[in-house]
Coordinates of N, CA, C and O in Angstrom, one line a residue:
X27 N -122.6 81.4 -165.0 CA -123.3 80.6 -164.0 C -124.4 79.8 -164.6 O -124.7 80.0 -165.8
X28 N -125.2 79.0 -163.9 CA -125.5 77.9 -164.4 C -127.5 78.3 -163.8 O -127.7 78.8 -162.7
X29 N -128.3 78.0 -164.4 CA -129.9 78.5 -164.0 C -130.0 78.1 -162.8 O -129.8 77.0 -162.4
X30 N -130.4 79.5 -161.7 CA -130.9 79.3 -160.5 C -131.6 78.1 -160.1 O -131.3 77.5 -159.1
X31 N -132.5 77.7 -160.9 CA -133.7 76.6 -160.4 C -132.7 75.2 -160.8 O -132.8 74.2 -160.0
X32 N -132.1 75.1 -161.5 CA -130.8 73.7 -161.3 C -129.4 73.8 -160.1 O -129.0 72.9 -159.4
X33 N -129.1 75.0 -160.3 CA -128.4 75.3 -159.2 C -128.9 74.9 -157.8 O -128.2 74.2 -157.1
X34 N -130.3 75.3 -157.2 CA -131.1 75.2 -156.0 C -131.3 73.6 -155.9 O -131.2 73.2 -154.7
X35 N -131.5 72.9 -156.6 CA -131.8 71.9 -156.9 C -130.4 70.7 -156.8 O -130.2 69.8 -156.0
X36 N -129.7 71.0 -157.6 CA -128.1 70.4 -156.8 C -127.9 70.9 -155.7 O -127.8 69.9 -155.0
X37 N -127.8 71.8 -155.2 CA -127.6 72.5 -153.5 C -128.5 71.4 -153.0 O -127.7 70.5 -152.8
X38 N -129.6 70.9 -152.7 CA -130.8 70.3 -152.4 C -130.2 68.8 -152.5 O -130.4 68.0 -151.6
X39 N -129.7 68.6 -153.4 CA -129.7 67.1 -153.8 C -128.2 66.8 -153.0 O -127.8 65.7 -152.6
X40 N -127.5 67.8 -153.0 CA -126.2 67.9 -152.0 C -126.4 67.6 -150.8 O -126.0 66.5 -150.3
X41 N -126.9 68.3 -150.2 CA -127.7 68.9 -148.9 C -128.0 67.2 -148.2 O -127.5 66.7 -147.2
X42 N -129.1 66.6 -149.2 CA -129.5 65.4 -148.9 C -128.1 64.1 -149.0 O -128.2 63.1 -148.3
X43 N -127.4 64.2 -149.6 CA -126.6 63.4 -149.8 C -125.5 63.7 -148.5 O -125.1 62.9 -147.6
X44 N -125.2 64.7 -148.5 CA -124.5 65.0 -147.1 C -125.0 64.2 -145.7 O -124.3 63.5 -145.0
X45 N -126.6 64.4 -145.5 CA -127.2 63.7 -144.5 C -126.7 62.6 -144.7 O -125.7 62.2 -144.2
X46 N -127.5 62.0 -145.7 CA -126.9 60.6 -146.1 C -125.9 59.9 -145.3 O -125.9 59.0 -144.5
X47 N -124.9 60.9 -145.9 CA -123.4 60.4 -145.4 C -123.2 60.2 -144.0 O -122.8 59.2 -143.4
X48 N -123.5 61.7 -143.5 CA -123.1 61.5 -142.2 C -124.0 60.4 -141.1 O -123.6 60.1 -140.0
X49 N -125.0 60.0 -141.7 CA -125.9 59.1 -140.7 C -124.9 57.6 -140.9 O -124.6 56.9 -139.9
X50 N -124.5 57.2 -142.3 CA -123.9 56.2 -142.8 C -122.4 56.4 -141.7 O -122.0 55.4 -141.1
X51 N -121.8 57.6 -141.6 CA -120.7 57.5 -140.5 C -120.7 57.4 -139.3 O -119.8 57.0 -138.7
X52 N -121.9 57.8 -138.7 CA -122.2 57.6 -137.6 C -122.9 56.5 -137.2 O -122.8 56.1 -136.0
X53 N -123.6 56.0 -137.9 CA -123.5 54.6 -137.7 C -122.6 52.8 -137.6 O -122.8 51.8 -136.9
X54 N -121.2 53.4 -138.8 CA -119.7 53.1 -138.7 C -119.4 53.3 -137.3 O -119.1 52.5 -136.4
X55 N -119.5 54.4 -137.2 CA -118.1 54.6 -136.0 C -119.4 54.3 -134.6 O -119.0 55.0 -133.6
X56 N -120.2 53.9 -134.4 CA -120.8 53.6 -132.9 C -120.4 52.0 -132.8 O -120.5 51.3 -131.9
X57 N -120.0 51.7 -134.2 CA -119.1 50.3 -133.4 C -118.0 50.3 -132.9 O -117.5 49.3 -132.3
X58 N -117.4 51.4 -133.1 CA -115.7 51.5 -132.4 C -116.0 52.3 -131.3 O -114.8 52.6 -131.0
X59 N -116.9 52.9 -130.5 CA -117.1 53.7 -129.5 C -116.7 53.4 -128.6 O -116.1 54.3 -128.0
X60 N -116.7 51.8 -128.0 CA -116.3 51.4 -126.8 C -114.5 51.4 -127.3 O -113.7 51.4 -126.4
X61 N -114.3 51.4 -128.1 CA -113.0 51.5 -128.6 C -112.4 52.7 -128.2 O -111.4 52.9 -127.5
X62 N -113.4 53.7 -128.9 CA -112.9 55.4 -128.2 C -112.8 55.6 -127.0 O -112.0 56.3 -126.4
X63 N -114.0 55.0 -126.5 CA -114.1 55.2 -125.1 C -113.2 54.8 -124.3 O -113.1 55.3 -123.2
X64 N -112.4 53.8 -124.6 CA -111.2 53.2 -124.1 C -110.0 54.0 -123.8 O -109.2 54.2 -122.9
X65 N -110.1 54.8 -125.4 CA -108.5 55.2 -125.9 C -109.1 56.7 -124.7 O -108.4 56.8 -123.7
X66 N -109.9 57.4 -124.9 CA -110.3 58.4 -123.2 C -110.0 58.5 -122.5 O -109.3 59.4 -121.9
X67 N -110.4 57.2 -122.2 CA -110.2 56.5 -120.2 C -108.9 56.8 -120.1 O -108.5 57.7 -119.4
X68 N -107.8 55.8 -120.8 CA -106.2 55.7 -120.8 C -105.7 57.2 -121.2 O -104.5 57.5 -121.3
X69 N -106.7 57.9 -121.4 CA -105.8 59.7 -121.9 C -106.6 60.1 -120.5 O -106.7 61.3 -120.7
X70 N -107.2 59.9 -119.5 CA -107.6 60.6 -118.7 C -107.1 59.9 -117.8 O -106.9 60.9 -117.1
X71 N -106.7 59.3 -117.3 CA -105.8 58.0 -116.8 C -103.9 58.6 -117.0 O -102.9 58.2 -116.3
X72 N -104.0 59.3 -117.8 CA -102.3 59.3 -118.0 C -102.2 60.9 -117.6 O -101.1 61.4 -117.2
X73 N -103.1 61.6 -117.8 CA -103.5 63.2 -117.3 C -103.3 63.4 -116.2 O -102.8 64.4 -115.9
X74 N -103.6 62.3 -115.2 CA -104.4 62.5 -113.9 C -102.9 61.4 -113.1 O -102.7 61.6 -111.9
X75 N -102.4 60.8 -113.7 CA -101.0 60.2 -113.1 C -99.7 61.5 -113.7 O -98.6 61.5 -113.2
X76 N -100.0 62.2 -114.6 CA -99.2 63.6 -114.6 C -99.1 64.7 -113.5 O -98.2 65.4 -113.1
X77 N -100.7 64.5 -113.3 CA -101.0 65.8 -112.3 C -100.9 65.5 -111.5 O -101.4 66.3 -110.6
X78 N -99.9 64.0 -110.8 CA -100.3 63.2 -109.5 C -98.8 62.6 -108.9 O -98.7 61.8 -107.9
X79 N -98.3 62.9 -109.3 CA -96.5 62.2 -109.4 C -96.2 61.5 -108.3 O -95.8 60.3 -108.4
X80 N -96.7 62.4 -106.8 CA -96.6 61.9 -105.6 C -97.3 60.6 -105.1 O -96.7 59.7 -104.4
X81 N -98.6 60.6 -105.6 CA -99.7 59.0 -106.1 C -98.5 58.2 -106.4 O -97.9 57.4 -105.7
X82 N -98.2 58.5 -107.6 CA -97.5 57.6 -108.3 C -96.2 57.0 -107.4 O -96.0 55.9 -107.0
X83 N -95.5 58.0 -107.2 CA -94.0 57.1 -106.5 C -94.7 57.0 -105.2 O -94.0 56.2 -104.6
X84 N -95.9 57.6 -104.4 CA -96.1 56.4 -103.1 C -96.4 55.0 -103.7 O -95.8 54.0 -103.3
X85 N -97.2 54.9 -104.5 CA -97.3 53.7 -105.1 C -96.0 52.6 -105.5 O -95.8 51.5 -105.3
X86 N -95.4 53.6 -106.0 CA -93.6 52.3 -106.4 C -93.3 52.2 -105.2 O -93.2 51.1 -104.7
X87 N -93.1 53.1 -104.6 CA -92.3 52.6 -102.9 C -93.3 51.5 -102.5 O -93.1 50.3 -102.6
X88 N -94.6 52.1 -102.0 CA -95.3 50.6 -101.1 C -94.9 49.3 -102.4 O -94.0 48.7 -102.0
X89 N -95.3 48.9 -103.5 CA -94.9 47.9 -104.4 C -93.4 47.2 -104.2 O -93.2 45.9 -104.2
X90 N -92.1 48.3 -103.9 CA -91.0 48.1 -103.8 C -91.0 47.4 -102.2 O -90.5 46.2 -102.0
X91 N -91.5 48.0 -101.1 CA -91.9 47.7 -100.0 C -92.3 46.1 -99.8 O -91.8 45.1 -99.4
X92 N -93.5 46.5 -100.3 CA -94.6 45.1 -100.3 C -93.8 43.9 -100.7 O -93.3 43.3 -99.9
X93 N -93.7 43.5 -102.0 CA -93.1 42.8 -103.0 C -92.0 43.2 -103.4 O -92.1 43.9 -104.5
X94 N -90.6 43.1 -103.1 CA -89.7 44.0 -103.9 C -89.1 43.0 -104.7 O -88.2 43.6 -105.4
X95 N -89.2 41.4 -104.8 CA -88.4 40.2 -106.4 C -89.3 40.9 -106.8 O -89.0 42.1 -107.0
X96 N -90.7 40.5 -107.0 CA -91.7 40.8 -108.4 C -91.9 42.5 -108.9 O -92.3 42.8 -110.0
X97 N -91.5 43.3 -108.0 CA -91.2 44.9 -108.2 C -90.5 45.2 -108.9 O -90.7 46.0 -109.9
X98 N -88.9 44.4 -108.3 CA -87.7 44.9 -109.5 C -88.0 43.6 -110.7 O -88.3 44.2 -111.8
X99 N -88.1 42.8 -110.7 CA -89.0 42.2 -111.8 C -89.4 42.8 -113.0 O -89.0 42.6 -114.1
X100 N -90.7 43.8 -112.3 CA -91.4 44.4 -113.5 C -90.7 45.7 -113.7 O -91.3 46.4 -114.6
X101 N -89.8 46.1 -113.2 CA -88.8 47.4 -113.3 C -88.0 47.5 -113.7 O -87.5 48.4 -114.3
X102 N -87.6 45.7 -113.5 CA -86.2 45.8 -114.8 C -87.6 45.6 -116.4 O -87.6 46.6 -117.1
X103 N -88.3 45.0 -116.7 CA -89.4 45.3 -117.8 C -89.5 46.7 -118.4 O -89.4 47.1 -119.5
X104 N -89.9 47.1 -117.3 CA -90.4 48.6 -117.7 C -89.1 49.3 -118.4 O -89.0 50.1 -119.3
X105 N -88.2 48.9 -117.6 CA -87.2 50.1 -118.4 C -86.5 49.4 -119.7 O -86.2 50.3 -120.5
X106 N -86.2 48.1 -120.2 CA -86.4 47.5 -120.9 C -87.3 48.5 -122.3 O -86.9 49.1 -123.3
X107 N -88.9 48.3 -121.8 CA -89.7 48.6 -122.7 C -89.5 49.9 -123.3 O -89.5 50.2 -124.5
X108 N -89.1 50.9 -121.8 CA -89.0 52.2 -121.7 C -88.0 52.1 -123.1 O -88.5 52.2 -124.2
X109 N -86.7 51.8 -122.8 CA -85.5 51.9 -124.0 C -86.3 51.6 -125.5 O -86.3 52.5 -126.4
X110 N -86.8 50.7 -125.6 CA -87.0 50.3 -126.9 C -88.1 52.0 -127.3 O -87.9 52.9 -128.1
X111 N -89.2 51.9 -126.4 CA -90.1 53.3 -127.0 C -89.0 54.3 -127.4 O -88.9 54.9 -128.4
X112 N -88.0 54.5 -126.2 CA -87.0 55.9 -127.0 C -86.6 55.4 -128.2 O -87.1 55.9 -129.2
X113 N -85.7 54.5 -128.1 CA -85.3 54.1 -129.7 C -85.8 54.1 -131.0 O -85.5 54.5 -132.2
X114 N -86.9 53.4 -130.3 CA -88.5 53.6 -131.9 C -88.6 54.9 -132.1 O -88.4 55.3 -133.2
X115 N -89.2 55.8 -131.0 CA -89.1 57.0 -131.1 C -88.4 57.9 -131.9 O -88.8 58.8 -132.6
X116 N -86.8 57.7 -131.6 CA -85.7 58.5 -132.2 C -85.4 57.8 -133.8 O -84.9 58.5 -134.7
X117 N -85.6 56.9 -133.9 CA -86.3 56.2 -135.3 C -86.8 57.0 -135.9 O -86.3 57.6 -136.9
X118 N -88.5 57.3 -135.3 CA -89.4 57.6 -136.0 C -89.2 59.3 -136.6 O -89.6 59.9 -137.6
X119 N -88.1 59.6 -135.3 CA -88.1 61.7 -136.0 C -86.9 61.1 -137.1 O -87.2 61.1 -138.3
X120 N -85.9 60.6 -136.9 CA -85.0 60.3 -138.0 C -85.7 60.1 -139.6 O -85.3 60.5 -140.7
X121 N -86.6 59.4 -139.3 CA -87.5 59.0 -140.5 C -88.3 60.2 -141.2 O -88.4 60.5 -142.4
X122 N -88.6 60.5 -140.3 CA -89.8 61.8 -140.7 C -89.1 62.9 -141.1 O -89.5 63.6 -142.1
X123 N -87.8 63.2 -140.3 CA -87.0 64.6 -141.0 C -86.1 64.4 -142.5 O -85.4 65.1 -143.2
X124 N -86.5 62.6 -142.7 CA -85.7 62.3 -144.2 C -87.1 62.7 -144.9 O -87.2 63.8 -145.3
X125 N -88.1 61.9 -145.0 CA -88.9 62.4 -145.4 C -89.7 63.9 -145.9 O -90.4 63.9 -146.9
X126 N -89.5 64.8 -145.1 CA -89.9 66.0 -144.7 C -88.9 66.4 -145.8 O -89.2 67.1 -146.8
X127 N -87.6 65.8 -145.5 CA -86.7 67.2 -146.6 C -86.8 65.9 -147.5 O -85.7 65.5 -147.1
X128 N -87.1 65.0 -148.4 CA -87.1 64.3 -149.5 C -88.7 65.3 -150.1 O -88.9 65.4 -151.3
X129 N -89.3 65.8 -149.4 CA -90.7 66.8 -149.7 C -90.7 67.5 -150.3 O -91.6 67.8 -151.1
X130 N -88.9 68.3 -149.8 CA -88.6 69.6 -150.5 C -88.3 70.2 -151.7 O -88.2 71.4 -151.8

C-alpha cells in the first residue's frame, strides 16, 4: 500500500473532482429538462390512457360519430403506422437475437 497521508490526499483530490463533475452534469442536462419533462408527460399520458380504455373508445366512438370521413381518415393512418411499428419492431428482435448469439 501506498503512504496514508498521499493516499488521504488522492481520496480528497477525488472527492473534489467528483463534485466537479457532477455540477458540470448537472448543469448539461438542465438544458434538456424541458425535454425530460416532455418525454414524463407522454409516459404519464400513455399510463393513464392504459388505465382508462373506456375514455379511450368513448372517445373513438364520439370522433367516429362526430366526424366519421376525417375519423376513418386518420384510422386508416393509424393502422398504416400501427403495421409499420410491428414490422420495425419484429426487425428490431430479429436483429438483436443475431446479434446476441454472434456474442456468443
Amino acid at each position: 500500500m501506498g503512504d496514508p497521508i498521499t493516499l488521504a490526499a488522492r481520496r480528497l483530490m477525488l472527492i473534489e473532482k467528483s463534485d466537479a463533475l457532477r455540477e458540470t452534469i448537472a448543469l448539461e442536462l438542465s438544458a434538456a429538462a424541458p425535454l425530460l419533462g416532455l418525454g414524463d408527460r407522454v409516459g404519464r399520458t400513455l399510463r393513464w390512457l392504459k388505465q382508462h380504455p373506456l375514455w379511450v373508445a368513448g372517445g373513438v366512438i364520439a370522433l367516429l360519430v362526430w366526424r366519421p370521413a376525417r375519423s376513418m381518415r386518420w384510422l386508416k393512418r393509424g393502422v398504416f403506422l400501427w403495421g409499420i411499428c410491428k414490422r420495425a419492431g419484429a426487425a428490431w428482435q430479429k436483429s438483436l437475437a443475431v446479434w446476441r448469439e454472434a456474442r456468443r
